[in-house]
C-alpha cells in the first residue's frame, strides 16, 4: 500500500511497478493462539447513519436524496475521505458554509457541490461544511472497504440502534 501525501509505503518511496520484487520477512513459526471468523462485508446492505448534527441545513428533498439514492465511491477516495459521485444533495435556504466545528470518523460532509464526502481515519479535525449524518461505528469498516466505482446507499437509524449495533460488533471481536 502507498499513501503518497504522507510518503508512506510503496517501494523506495514510489508506487510499486510491474516487475518489482518486494522483500518479505521470514514466515512466523507456530500457530496462532486463536483465530477470528471472517466478518462478512455485507456489500449489498446500506451503510447505516445517524442523521445530524446539521441535517437541518438541508432541504427535505436533499435529505430524501441522501437516503433514497445510490452513490458511487469516486476515484478521489483516500484515507482522508471517500468522495462520492451521484446525485447532488440540496442544501436548505441557509446555504452550506458553517462555522468550522469538530468532525469524527464517519462524518458525512456535503460541500457546495452537493456531493457527499465520508470522512475517514486521516480526516481533518474540524470542517466548515454541514454534516448531514454520521456513519455508525459498526459500519465504518464497511464503508472503508469500498473500492472506487462501488455503490453506496445510506439508511438512517436512531441512536439507540446505533449503540446496540456498536456493542454487538465489539462483542464479535472480543
Coordinates of C-alpha atoms in Angstrom, one line a residue:
X1 CA 0.0 0.0 0.0
X2 CA 1.1 3.6 -0.7
X3 CA 0.0 6.9 0.8
X4 CA 1.8 9.4 -1.3
X5 CA 0.8 12.5 0.6
X6 CA 2.3 11.0 3.8
X7 CA 5.2 9.4 1.9
X8 CA 4.4 6.1 3.5
X9 CA 4.6 2.7 1.9
X10 CA 5.4 1.7 -1.7
X11 CA 8.9 0.6 -2.7
X12 CA 11.8 3.0 -2.3
X13 CA 9.4 5.9 -1.9
X14 CA 7.5 5.3 -5.1
X15 CA 4.4 3.4 -6.2
X16 CA 5.1 -0.3 -7.0
X17 CA 5.6 -1.1 -10.7
X18 CA 5.2 -4.3 -12.7
X19 CA 8.2 -6.5 -12.2
X20 CA 9.2 -5.0 -8.7
X21 CA 10.3 -7.6 -6.2
X22 CA 9.1 -7.0 -2.6
X23 CA 11.3 -8.0 0.3
X24 CA 9.5 -10.3 2.7
X25 CA 10.2 -11.3 6.3
X26 CA 10.7 -14.9 7.3
X27 CA 7.4 -16.7 8.0
X28 CA 6.3 -16.8 11.6
X29 CA 6.6 -20.2 13.3
X30 CA 4.0 -21.9 15.3
X31 CA 0.2 -21.5 15.3
X32 CA -1.8 -18.6 16.5
X33 CA -3.5 -18.9 19.9
X34 CA -6.9 -18.3 18.3
X35 CA -8.5 -17.1 15.2
X36 CA -11.5 -15.0 14.3
X37 CA -14.2 -15.9 11.9
X38 CA -14.1 -13.6 8.9
X39 CA -16.6 -10.7 9.3
X40 CA -18.8 -10.6 6.2
X41 CA -18.6 -7.4 4.1
X42 CA -22.3 -7.1 3.5
X43 CA -21.8 -5.1 0.4
X44 CA -25.4 -5.1 -0.6
X45 CA -26.8 -3.7 2.7
X46 CA -27.0 0.1 3.1
X47 CA -24.5 2.0 5.2
X48 CA -26.3 2.9 8.4
X49 CA -26.1 6.5 9.6
X50 CA -27.4 8.7 12.4
X51 CA -28.7 11.9 10.9
X52 CA -27.1 15.2 12.0
X53 CA -25.6 17.2 13.5
X54 CA -26.5 19.7 10.8
X55 CA -29.2 17.8 8.9
X56 CA -31.5 20.9 9.5
X57 CA -29.3 22.8 7.0
X58 CA -30.6 20.5 4.1
X59 CA -33.9 20.7 2.3
X60 CA -36.4 17.9 2.6
X61 CA -35.6 17.0 -1.0
X62 CA -31.8 16.9 -0.1
X63 CA -32.5 14.6 2.9
X64 CA -34.6 12.3 0.7
X65 CA -31.9 12.2 -2.0
X66 CA -29.3 11.2 0.6
X67 CA -31.4 8.4 1.9
X68 CA -33.0 7.1 -1.3
X69 CA -30.4 7.4 -4.0
X70 CA -27.3 5.3 -4.8
X71 CA -23.9 7.0 -4.8
X72 CA -20.6 5.7 -6.1
X73 CA -17.2 5.8 -4.5
X74 CA -15.1 8.1 -6.6
X75 CA -11.5 7.6 -7.7
X76 CA -10.7 10.6 -5.4
X77 CA -11.3 8.3 -2.3
X78 CA -8.4 8.0 0.2
X79 CA -7.8 7.6 3.9
X80 CA -8.9 11.2 4.5
X81 CA -12.3 10.7 3.0
X82 CA -14.4 9.0 0.4
X83 CA -15.8 11.5 -2.1
X84 CA -19.0 10.1 -3.5
X85 CA -20.3 10.6 -7.0
X86 CA -24.0 10.6 -7.8
X87 CA -27.0 12.9 -7.4
X88 CA -26.5 16.3 -5.8
X89 CA -27.8 16.8 -2.2
X90 CA -29.7 20.1 -2.0
X91 CA -28.8 22.4 0.9
X92 CA -31.5 24.4 2.6
X93 CA -32.1 28.1 2.3
X94 CA -29.2 28.7 4.9
X95 CA -26.6 27.6 2.5
X96 CA -23.6 25.4 3.0
X97 CA -21.0 27.4 4.8
X98 CA -20.9 27.0 8.6
X99 CA -18.5 27.9 11.4
X100 CA -15.9 25.2 11.5
X101 CA -16.6 22.6 14.1
X102 CA -15.4 19.1 15.1
X103 CA -15.5 16.1 12.8
X104 CA -15.4 12.4 13.6
X105 CA -14.6 9.3 11.6
X106 CA -17.7 8.7 9.6
X107 CA -18.9 12.3 9.4
X108 CA -20.7 12.9 6.1
X109 CA -19.9 16.4 4.9
X110 CA -21.8 18.0 2.0
X111 CA -19.9 20.9 0.4
X112 CA -21.4 23.4 -2.0
X113 CA -21.1 20.9 -4.9
X114 CA -23.8 18.8 -3.2
X115 CA -21.6 15.7 -3.4
X116 CA -21.1 13.9 -0.1
X117 CA -17.7 13.2 1.5
X118 CA -17.5 10.5 4.1
X119 CA -14.6 11.5 6.4
X120 CA -12.3 8.6 7.5
X121 CA -9.2 7.9 9.6
X122 CA -6.9 10.7 8.3
X123 CA -9.7 13.3 8.2
X124 CA -9.2 16.9 9.3
X125 CA -10.2 17.6 12.9
X126 CA -12.6 20.4 12.0
X127 CA -14.6 21.3 9.0
X128 CA -16.7 24.1 7.7
X129 CA -19.3 22.2 5.6
X130 CA -22.5 20.9 7.1
X131 CA -22.6 17.3 8.2
X132 CA -25.8 15.6 7.1
X133 CA -25.1 12.5 9.0
X134 CA -22.5 10.3 10.7
X135 CA -21.8 6.6 9.7
X136 CA -22.4 4.4 12.8
X137 CA -19.3 2.9 14.2
X138 CA -20.5 -0.6 13.4
X139 CA -20.5 0.3 9.7
X140 CA -17.2 2.3 9.5
X141 CA -15.3 -0.9 8.3
X142 CA -17.9 -1.5 5.7
X143 CA -17.6 2.0 4.1
X144 CA -13.8 1.9 4.4
X145 CA -13.6 -1.4 2.5
X146 CA -15.5 0.0 -0.5
X147 CA -13.4 0.5 -3.7
X148 CA -13.7 3.2 -6.3
X149 CA -16.6 2.5 -8.5
X150 CA -18.6 0.6 -5.9
X151 CA -22.1 1.6 -5.0
X152 CA -23.0 3.1 -1.6
X153 CA -26.5 3.6 -0.2
X154 CA -27.4 5.1 3.2
X155 CA -30.1 4.2 5.7
X156 CA -30.9 6.2 8.8
X157 CA -31.1 4.6 12.3
X158 CA -31.7 6.1 15.7
X159 CA -29.1 6.5 18.4
X160 CA -30.3 3.5 20.4
X161 CA -30.0 1.2 17.4
X162 CA -26.5 2.6 16.6
X163 CA -25.4 2.0 20.2
X164 CA -26.8 -1.6 20.2
X165 CA -25.1 -2.4 16.9
X166 CA -21.8 -1.0 18.2
X167 CA -22.0 -3.2 21.2
X168 CA -22.8 -6.3 19.0
X169 CA -19.8 -5.5 16.7
X170 CA -17.5 -5.2 19.7
X171 CA -18.7 -8.5 21.2
X172 CA -17.9 -10.3 17.9
X173 CA -14.3 -9.4 18.1
X174 CA -13.8 -9.6 21.9

